[in-house]
Coordinates of C-alpha atoms in Angstrom, one line a residue:
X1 CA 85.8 -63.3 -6.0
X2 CA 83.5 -61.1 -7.7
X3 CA 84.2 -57.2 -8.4
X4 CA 82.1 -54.5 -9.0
X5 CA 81.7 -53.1 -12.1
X6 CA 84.5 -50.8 -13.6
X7 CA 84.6 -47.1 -13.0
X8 CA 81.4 -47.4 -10.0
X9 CA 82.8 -47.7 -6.5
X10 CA 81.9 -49.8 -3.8
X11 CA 80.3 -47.3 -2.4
X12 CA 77.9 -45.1 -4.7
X13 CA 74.4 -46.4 -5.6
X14 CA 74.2 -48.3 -9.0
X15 CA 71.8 -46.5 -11.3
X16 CA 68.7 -48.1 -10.2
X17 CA 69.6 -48.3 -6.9
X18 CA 67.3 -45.6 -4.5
X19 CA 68.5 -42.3 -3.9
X20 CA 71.0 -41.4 -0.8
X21 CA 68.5 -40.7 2.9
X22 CA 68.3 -37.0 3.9
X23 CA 71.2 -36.8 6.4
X24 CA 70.5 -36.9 10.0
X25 CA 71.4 -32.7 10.3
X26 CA 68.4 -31.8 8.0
X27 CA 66.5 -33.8 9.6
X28 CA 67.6 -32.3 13.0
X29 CA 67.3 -28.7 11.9
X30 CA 63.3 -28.5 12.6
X31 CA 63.4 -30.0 16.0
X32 CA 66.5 -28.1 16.7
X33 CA 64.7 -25.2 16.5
X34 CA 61.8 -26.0 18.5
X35 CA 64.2 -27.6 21.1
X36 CA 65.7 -24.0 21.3
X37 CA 62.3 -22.3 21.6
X38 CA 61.0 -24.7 24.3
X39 CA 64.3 -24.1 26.1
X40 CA 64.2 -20.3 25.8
X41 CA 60.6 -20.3 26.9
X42 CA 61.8 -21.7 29.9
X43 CA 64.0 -18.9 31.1
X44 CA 62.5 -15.0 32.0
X45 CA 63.9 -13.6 29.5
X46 CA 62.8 -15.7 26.7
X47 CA 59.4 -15.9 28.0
X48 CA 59.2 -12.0 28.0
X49 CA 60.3 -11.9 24.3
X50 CA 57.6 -14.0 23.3
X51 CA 55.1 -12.0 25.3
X52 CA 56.7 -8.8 24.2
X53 CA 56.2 -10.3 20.6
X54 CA 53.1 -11.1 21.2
X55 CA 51.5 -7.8 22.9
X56 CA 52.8 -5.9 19.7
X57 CA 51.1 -8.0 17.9
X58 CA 48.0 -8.0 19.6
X59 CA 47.7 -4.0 19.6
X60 CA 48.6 -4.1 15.8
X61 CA 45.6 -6.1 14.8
X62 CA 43.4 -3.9 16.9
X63 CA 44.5 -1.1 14.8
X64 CA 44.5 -3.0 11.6
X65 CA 40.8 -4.4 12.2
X66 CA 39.7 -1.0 13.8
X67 CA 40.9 0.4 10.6
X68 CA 39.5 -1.8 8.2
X69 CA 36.0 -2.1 10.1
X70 CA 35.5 1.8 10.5
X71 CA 36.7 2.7 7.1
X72 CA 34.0 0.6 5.9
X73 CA 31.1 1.9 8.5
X74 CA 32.6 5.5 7.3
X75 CA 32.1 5.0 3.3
X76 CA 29.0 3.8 3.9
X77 CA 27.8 7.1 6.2
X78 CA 29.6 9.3 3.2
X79 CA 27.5 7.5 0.5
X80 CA 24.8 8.2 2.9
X81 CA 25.3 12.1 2.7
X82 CA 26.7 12.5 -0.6
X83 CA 25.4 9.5 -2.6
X84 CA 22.2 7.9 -1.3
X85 CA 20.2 10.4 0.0
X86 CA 20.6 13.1 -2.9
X87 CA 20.0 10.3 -5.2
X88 CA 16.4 9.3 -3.7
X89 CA 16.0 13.3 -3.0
X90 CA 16.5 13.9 -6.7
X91 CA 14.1 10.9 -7.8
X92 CA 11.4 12.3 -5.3
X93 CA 12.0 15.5 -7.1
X94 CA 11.7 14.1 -10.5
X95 CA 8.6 12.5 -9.5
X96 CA 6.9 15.4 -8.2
X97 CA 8.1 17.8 -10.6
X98 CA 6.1 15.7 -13.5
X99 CA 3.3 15.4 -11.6
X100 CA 3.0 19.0 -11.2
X101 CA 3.7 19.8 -14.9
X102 CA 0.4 17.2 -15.6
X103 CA -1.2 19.2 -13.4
X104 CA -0.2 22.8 -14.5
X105 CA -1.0 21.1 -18.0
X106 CA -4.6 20.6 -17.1
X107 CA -4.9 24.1 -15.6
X108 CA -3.7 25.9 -18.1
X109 CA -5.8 23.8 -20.7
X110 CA -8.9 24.7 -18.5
X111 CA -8.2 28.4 -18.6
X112 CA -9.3 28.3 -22.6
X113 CA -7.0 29.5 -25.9
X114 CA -5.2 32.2 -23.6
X115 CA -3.3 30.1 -21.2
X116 CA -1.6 32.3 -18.1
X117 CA 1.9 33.2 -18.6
X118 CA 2.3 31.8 -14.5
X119 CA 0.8 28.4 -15.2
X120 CA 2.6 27.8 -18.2
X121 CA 5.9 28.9 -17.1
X122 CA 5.5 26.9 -14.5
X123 CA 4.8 23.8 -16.5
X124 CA 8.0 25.0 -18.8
X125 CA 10.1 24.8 -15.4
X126 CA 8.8 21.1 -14.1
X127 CA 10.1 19.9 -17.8
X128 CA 13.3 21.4 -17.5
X129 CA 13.7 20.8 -14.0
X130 CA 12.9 16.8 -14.1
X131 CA 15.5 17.0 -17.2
X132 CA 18.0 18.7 -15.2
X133 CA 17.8 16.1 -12.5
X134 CA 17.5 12.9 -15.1
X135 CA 20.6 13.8 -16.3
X136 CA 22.7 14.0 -13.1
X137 CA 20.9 11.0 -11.6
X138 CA 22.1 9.0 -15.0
X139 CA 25.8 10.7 -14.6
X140 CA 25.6 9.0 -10.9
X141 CA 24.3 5.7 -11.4
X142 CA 26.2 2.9 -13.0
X143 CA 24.5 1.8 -16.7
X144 CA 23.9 -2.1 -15.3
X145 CA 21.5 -1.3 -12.6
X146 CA 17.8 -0.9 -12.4
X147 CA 17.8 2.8 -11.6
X148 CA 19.7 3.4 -15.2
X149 CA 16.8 1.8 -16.4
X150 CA 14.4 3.8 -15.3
X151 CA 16.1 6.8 -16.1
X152 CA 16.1 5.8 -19.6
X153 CA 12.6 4.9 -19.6
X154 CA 11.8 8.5 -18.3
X155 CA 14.1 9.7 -20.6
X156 CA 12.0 8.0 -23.6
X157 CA 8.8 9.2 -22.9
X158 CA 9.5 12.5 -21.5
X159 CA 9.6 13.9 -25.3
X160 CA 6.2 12.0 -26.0
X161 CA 4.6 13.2 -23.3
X162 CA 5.4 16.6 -23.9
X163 CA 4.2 16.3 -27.5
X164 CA 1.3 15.7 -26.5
X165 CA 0.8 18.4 -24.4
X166 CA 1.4 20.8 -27.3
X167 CA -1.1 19.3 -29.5
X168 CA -3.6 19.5 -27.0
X169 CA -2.5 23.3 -26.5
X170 CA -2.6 23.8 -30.3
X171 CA -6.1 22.6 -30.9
X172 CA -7.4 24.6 -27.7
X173 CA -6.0 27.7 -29.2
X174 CA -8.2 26.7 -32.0
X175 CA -11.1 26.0 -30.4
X176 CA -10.7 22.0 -31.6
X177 CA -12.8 19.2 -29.4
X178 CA -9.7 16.8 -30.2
X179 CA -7.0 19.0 -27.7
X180 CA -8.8 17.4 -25.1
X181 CA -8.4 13.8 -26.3
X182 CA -4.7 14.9 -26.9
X183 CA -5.0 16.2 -23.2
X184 CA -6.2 12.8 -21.9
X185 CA -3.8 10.8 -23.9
X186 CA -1.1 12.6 -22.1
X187 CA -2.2 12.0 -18.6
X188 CA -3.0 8.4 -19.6
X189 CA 1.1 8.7 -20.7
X190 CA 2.1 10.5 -17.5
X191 CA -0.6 8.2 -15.1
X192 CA 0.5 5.2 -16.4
X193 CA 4.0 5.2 -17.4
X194 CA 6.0 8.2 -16.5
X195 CA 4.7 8.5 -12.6
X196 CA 5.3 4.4 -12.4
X197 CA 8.7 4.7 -13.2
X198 CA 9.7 7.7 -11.4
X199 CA 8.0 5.6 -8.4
X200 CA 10.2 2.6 -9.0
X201 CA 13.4 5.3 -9.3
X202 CA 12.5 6.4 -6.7
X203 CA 12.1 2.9 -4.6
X204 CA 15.4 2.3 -5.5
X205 CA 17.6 4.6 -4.8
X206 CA 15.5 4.8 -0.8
X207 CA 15.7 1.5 -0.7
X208 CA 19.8 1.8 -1.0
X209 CA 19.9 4.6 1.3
X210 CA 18.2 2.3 4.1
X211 CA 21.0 -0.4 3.0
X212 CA 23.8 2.2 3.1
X213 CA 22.3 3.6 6.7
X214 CA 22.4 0.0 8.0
X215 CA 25.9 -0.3 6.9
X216 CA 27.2 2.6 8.7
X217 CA 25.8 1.4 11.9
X218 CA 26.5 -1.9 12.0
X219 CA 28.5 -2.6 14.9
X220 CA 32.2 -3.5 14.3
X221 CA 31.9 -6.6 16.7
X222 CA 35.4 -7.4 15.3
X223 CA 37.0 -4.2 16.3
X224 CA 35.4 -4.5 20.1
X225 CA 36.4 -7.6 20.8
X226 CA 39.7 -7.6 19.5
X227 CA 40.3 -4.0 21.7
X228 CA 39.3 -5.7 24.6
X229 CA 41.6 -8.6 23.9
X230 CA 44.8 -6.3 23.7
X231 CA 44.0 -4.4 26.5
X232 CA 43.3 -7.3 29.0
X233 CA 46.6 -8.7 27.7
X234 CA 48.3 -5.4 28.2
X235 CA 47.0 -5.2 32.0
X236 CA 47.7 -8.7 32.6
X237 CA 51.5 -7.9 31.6
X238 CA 51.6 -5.2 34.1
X239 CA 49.9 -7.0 37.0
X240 CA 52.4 -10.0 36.3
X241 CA 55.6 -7.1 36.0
X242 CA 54.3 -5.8 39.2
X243 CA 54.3 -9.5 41.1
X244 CA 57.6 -10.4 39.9
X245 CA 59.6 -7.0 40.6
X246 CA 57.6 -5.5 42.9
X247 CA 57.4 -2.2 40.8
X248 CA 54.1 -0.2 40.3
X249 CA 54.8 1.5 36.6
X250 CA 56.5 -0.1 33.3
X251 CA 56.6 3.0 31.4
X252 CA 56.3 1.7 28.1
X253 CA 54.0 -0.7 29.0
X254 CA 51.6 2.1 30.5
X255 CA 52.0 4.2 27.4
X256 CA 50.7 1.1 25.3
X257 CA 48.0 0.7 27.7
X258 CA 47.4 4.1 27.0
X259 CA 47.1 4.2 23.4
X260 CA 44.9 0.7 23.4
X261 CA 42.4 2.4 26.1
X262 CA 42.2 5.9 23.9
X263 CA 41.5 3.8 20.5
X264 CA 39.2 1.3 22.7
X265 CA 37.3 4.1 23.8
X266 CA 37.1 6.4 20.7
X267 CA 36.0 3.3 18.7
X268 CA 32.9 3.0 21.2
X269 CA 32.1 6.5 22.1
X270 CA 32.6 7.5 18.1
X271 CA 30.7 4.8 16.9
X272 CA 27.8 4.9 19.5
X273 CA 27.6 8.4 18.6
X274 CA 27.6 7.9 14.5
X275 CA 25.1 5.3 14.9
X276 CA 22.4 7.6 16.7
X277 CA 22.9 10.4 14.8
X278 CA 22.4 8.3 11.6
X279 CA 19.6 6.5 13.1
X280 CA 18.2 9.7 13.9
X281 CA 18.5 11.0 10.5
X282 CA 16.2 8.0 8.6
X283 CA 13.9 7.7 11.7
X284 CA 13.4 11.7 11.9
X285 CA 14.6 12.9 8.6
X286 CA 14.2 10.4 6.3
X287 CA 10.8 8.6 6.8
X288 CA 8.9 11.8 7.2
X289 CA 10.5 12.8 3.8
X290 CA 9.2 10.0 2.2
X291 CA 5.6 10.0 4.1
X292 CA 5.7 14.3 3.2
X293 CA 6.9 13.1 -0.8
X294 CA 4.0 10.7 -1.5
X295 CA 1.4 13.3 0.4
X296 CA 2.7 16.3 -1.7
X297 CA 2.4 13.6 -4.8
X298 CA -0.8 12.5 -3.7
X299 CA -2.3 16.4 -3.5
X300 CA -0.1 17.1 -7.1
X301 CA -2.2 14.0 -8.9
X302 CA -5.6 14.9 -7.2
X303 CA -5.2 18.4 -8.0
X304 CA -4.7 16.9 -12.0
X305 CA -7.4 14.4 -11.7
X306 CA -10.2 17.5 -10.6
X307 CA -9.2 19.5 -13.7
X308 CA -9.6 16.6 -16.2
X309 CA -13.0 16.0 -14.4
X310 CA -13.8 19.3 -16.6
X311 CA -11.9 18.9 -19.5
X312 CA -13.3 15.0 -20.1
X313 CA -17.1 16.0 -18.8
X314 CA -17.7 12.2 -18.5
X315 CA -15.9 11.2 -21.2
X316 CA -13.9 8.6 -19.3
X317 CA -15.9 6.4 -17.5
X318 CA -14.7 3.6 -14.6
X319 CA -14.4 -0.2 -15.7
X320 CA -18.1 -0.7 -14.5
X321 CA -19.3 2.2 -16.7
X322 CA -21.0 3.7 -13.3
X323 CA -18.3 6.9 -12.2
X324 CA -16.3 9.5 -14.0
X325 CA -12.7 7.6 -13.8
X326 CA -10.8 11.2 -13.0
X327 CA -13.6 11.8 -10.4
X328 CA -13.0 8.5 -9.1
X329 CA -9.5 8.9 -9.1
X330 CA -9.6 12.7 -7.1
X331 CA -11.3 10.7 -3.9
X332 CA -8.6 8.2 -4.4
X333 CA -6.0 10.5 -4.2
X334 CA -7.7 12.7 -1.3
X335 CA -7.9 10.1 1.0
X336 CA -4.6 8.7 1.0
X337 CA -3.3 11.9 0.8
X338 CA -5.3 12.7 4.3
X339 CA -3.6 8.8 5.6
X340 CA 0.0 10.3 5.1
X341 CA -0.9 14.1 6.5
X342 CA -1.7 12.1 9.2
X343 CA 1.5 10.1 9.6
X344 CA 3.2 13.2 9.3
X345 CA 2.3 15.2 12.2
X346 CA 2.9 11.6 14.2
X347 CA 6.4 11.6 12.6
X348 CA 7.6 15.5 13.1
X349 CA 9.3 16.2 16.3
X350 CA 8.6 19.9 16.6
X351 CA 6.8 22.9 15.8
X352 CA 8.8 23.4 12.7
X353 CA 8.1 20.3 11.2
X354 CA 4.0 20.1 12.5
X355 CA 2.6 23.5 11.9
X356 CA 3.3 23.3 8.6
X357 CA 1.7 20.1 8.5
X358 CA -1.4 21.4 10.8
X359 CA -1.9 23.8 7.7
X360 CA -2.0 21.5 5.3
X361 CA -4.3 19.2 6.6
X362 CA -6.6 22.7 7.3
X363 CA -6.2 23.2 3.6
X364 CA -7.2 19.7 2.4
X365 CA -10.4 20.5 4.7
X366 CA -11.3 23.2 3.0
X367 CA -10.3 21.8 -0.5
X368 CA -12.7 18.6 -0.2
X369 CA -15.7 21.5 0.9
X370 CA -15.3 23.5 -2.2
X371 CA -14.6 20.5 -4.4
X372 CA -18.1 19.2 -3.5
X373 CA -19.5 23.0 -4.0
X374 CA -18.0 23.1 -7.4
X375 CA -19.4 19.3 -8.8
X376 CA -22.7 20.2 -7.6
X377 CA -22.4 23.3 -9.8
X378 CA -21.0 21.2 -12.3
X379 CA -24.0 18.4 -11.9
X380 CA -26.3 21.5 -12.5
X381 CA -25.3 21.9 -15.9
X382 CA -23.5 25.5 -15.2
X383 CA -19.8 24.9 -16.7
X384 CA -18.7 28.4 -16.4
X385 CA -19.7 28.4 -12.9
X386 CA -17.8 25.4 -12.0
X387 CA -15.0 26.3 -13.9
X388 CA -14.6 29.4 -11.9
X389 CA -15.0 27.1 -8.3
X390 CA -12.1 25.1 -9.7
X391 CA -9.4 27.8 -11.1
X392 CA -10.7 31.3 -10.2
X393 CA -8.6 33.4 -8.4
X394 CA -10.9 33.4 -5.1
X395 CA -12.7 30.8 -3.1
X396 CA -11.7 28.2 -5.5
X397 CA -10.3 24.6 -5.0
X398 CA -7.3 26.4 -6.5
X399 CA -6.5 28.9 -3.7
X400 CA -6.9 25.8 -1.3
X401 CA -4.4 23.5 -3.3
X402 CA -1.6 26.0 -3.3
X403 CA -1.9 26.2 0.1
X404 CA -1.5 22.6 0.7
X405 CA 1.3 22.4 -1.9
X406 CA 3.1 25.4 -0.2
X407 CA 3.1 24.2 3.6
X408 CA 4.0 20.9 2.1
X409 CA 6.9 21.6 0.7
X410 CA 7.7 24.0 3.8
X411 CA 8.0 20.6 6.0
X412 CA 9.9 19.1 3.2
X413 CA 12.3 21.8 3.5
X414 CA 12.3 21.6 7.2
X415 CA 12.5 17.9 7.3
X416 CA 15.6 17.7 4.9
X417 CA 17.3 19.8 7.2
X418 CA 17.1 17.8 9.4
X419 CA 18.1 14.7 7.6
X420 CA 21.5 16.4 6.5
X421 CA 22.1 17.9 9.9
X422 CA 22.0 14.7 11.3
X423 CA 23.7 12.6 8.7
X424 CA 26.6 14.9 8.5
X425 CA 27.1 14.7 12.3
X426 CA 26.9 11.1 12.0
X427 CA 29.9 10.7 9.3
X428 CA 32.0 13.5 11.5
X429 CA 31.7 10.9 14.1
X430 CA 33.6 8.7 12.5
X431 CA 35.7 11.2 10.7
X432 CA 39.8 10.7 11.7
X433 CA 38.7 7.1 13.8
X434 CA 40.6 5.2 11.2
X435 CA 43.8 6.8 10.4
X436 CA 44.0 7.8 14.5
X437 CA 43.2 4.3 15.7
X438 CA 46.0 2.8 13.3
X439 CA 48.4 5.4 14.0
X440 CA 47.6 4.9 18.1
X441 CA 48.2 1.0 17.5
X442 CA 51.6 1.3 15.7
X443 CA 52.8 3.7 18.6
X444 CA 51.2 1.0 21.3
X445 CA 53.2 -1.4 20.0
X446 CA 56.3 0.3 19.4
X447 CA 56.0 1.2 23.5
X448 CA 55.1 -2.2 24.4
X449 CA 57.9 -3.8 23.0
X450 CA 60.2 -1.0 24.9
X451 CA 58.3 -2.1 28.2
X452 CA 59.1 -5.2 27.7
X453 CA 62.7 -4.7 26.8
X454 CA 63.4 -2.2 29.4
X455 CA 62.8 -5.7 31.9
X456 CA 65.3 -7.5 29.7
X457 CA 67.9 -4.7 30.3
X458 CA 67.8 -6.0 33.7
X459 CA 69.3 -9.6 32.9
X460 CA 72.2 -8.0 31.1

């Protein structure tokens, strides 16, 4: 007879021998347990612990999605008040505030050795003021993006530009030929790199207000459907309570109801509401902002190009060697700036916003009459004569440009009202919706689960 080895009993696996099987109980365990759910799903009261279970889940996520969603549509309609929209109303100011210094710098060169104290303090302010506003839109933009870049660049030639400007003054004062070469050099600064990227600035940072806009009224699909969901589940509950007991009213269950119904309908009404108040805001406010900012750029650049007309006296000539360049450029200017008049009164949506329009386009009129009065003078040979059609104090192209420039930055002021009236009531729309609708879905379920147990009470 042959024995096992010493010291290994019968029983127990020899070291290479496989490993003992799970015993049958583990193995059990999982089925057990879904033996015990199939069999308490069918009796009453374990079916209405599952669909207690599951209506308090149901109203949950609604509150969970609602809040996610709207907090999201929310941020994006407060970056639309307090971000986006000062951002591109502080690059439309930067632009226009160095195209009015070129053009207060051509003035006041034109006016001879004794510049006016008005024209050059206003030239001193559009510096300071386009400073003032690079630095804040730098302090709000993060150093990675395009707009940074831009501001830099501004920031860079903002001091050459400038320089120039007072060399031209200081050979004026002198009586020098060469201030005007300085004088051209500087537009050729401002004309071709300054206003280009304050133009690009200010593409930007409308071009992210449009995507922040669209953000905020996107529909929260998510949020709808998932409402919707909870509250059919919720009334099929009570319809199926009411077949089986014959009773009309499940408290709890009609308080969850309740609270799905109020965060259903606050979501939709809220939302609706946010989404045409901000919609109103870009399609009233914003575009004729942007139409009103290139026309009062357009009328600030024209207004420059008719003062170097004088100061070059056909030094600068067109690629073809046929035109004055800055003459060339005034009609340029004139007509696109009568294009977006033109859009404007289409885009303003009442008296407020048109009349001052109306006036403007009266002014350009008027401006394009003298202007052709003043060349013909200047065609003549008789300087002094045209000098005076261009900057004199009466019946000059002057008088008629600050009365352009005036009602122009009227309906800007108008308009932006507009914008921020709107956009604020947008984002008080959705003000409170996210913190109410999750509160409201935590109180829904807590009342749907003590529907549904009040019906278990009854099988105890």
């Amino acid at each position: 007879m042959t024995y096992p080895p010493s010291g290994t009993a019968p029983h127990e696996p020899g070291p290479h021998r496989p490993s003992a099987p799970v015993p049958a109980q583990r193995r059990a365990l999982p089925s057990e347990a879904v033996r015990r759910i199939r069999a308490a799903a069918t009796t009453e009261p374990g079916r209405l612990q599952f669909i207690g279970a599951a209506l308090a889940l149901l109203v949950v996520v609604f509150g969970a999605v609602t809040y996610l969603e709207i907090s999201a549509r929310a941020s994006a309609a407060h970056d639309v008040v307090e971000r986006s929209q000062p951002l591109s109303a502080d690059a439309a100011s930067i632009y226009r505030s160095l195209a009015d210094a070129d053009t207060m710098a051509a003035s006041g060169f034109l006016a001879g050795a004794q510049e006016p104290a008005d024209v050059h303090e206003r030239y001193e302010r559009d510096i300071k003021e386009a400073s003032r506003l690079l630095v804040r839109a730098a302090a709000s933009t993060d150093a990675s993006t395009s707009s940074h870049r831009e501001i830099t660049t501004l920031g860079e030639l903002l001091p050459e530009y400038t320089g120039l400007v007072e060399r031209a003054r200081a050979n004026n004062r002198q009586g020098l030929p060469l201030g005007g070469a300085y004088l051209r050099y500087a537009n050729q600064k401002m004309t071709n790199e300054l206003l280009p990227a304050a133009e690009r600035l200010y593409a930007v940072e409308t071009g992210r207000l449009g995507t922040d806009s669209a953000e905020a009224r996107r529909w929260p699909f998510l949020s709808l459907g998932a409402g919707v969901l909870a509250l059919a589940a919720l009334v099929w509950m009570q319809r199926r309570n009411y077949r089986r007991t014959n009773r009309v009213f499940n408290h709890g269950l009609l308080a969850a109801t309740a609270a799905a119904t109020v965060v259903l309908l606050w979501l939709a009404v809220g939302h609706t509401v946010a989404r045409a108040e901000l919609h109103g805001a870009m399609v009233h406010g914003q575009e004729s902002l942007d139409v009103l900012n290139k026309a009062r750029i357009n009328s600030l650049k024209a207004r420059a190009n008719e003062n170097l007309t004088l100061v070059a006296r056909g030094a600068v000539l067109t690629p073809d060697g046929t035109q004055d360049q800055y003459e060339t450029d005034y009609s340029t200017g004139m007509k696109a700036l009568g294009a977006q008049l033109k859009s404007a009164q289409g885009l303003a949506d009442d008296s407020r916003g048109s009349d001052p329009v109306a006036t403007a386009v009266r002014g350009v009129s008027e401006w394009q009459d003298r202007h052709g009065k003043a060349r013909t003078t200047d065609d003549r040979g008789e300087y002094e004569s045209a000098l005076e059609q261009i900057i004199g104090p009466k019946d000059s192209t002057g008088e008629c440009f600050e009365q352009v420039d005036a009602a122009l930055q009227q309906a800007l002021a108008h308009e932006q009202d507009e914008f921020d009236t709107a956009a604020e009531d947008g984002r008080g729309a959705l003000g409170g919706l996210p913190a109410g609708a999750a509160v409201l879905a935590v109180l829904g379920a807590v009342a749907a689960i003590v529907g549904v147990n009040r019906r278990l009470s009854e099988y105890r």
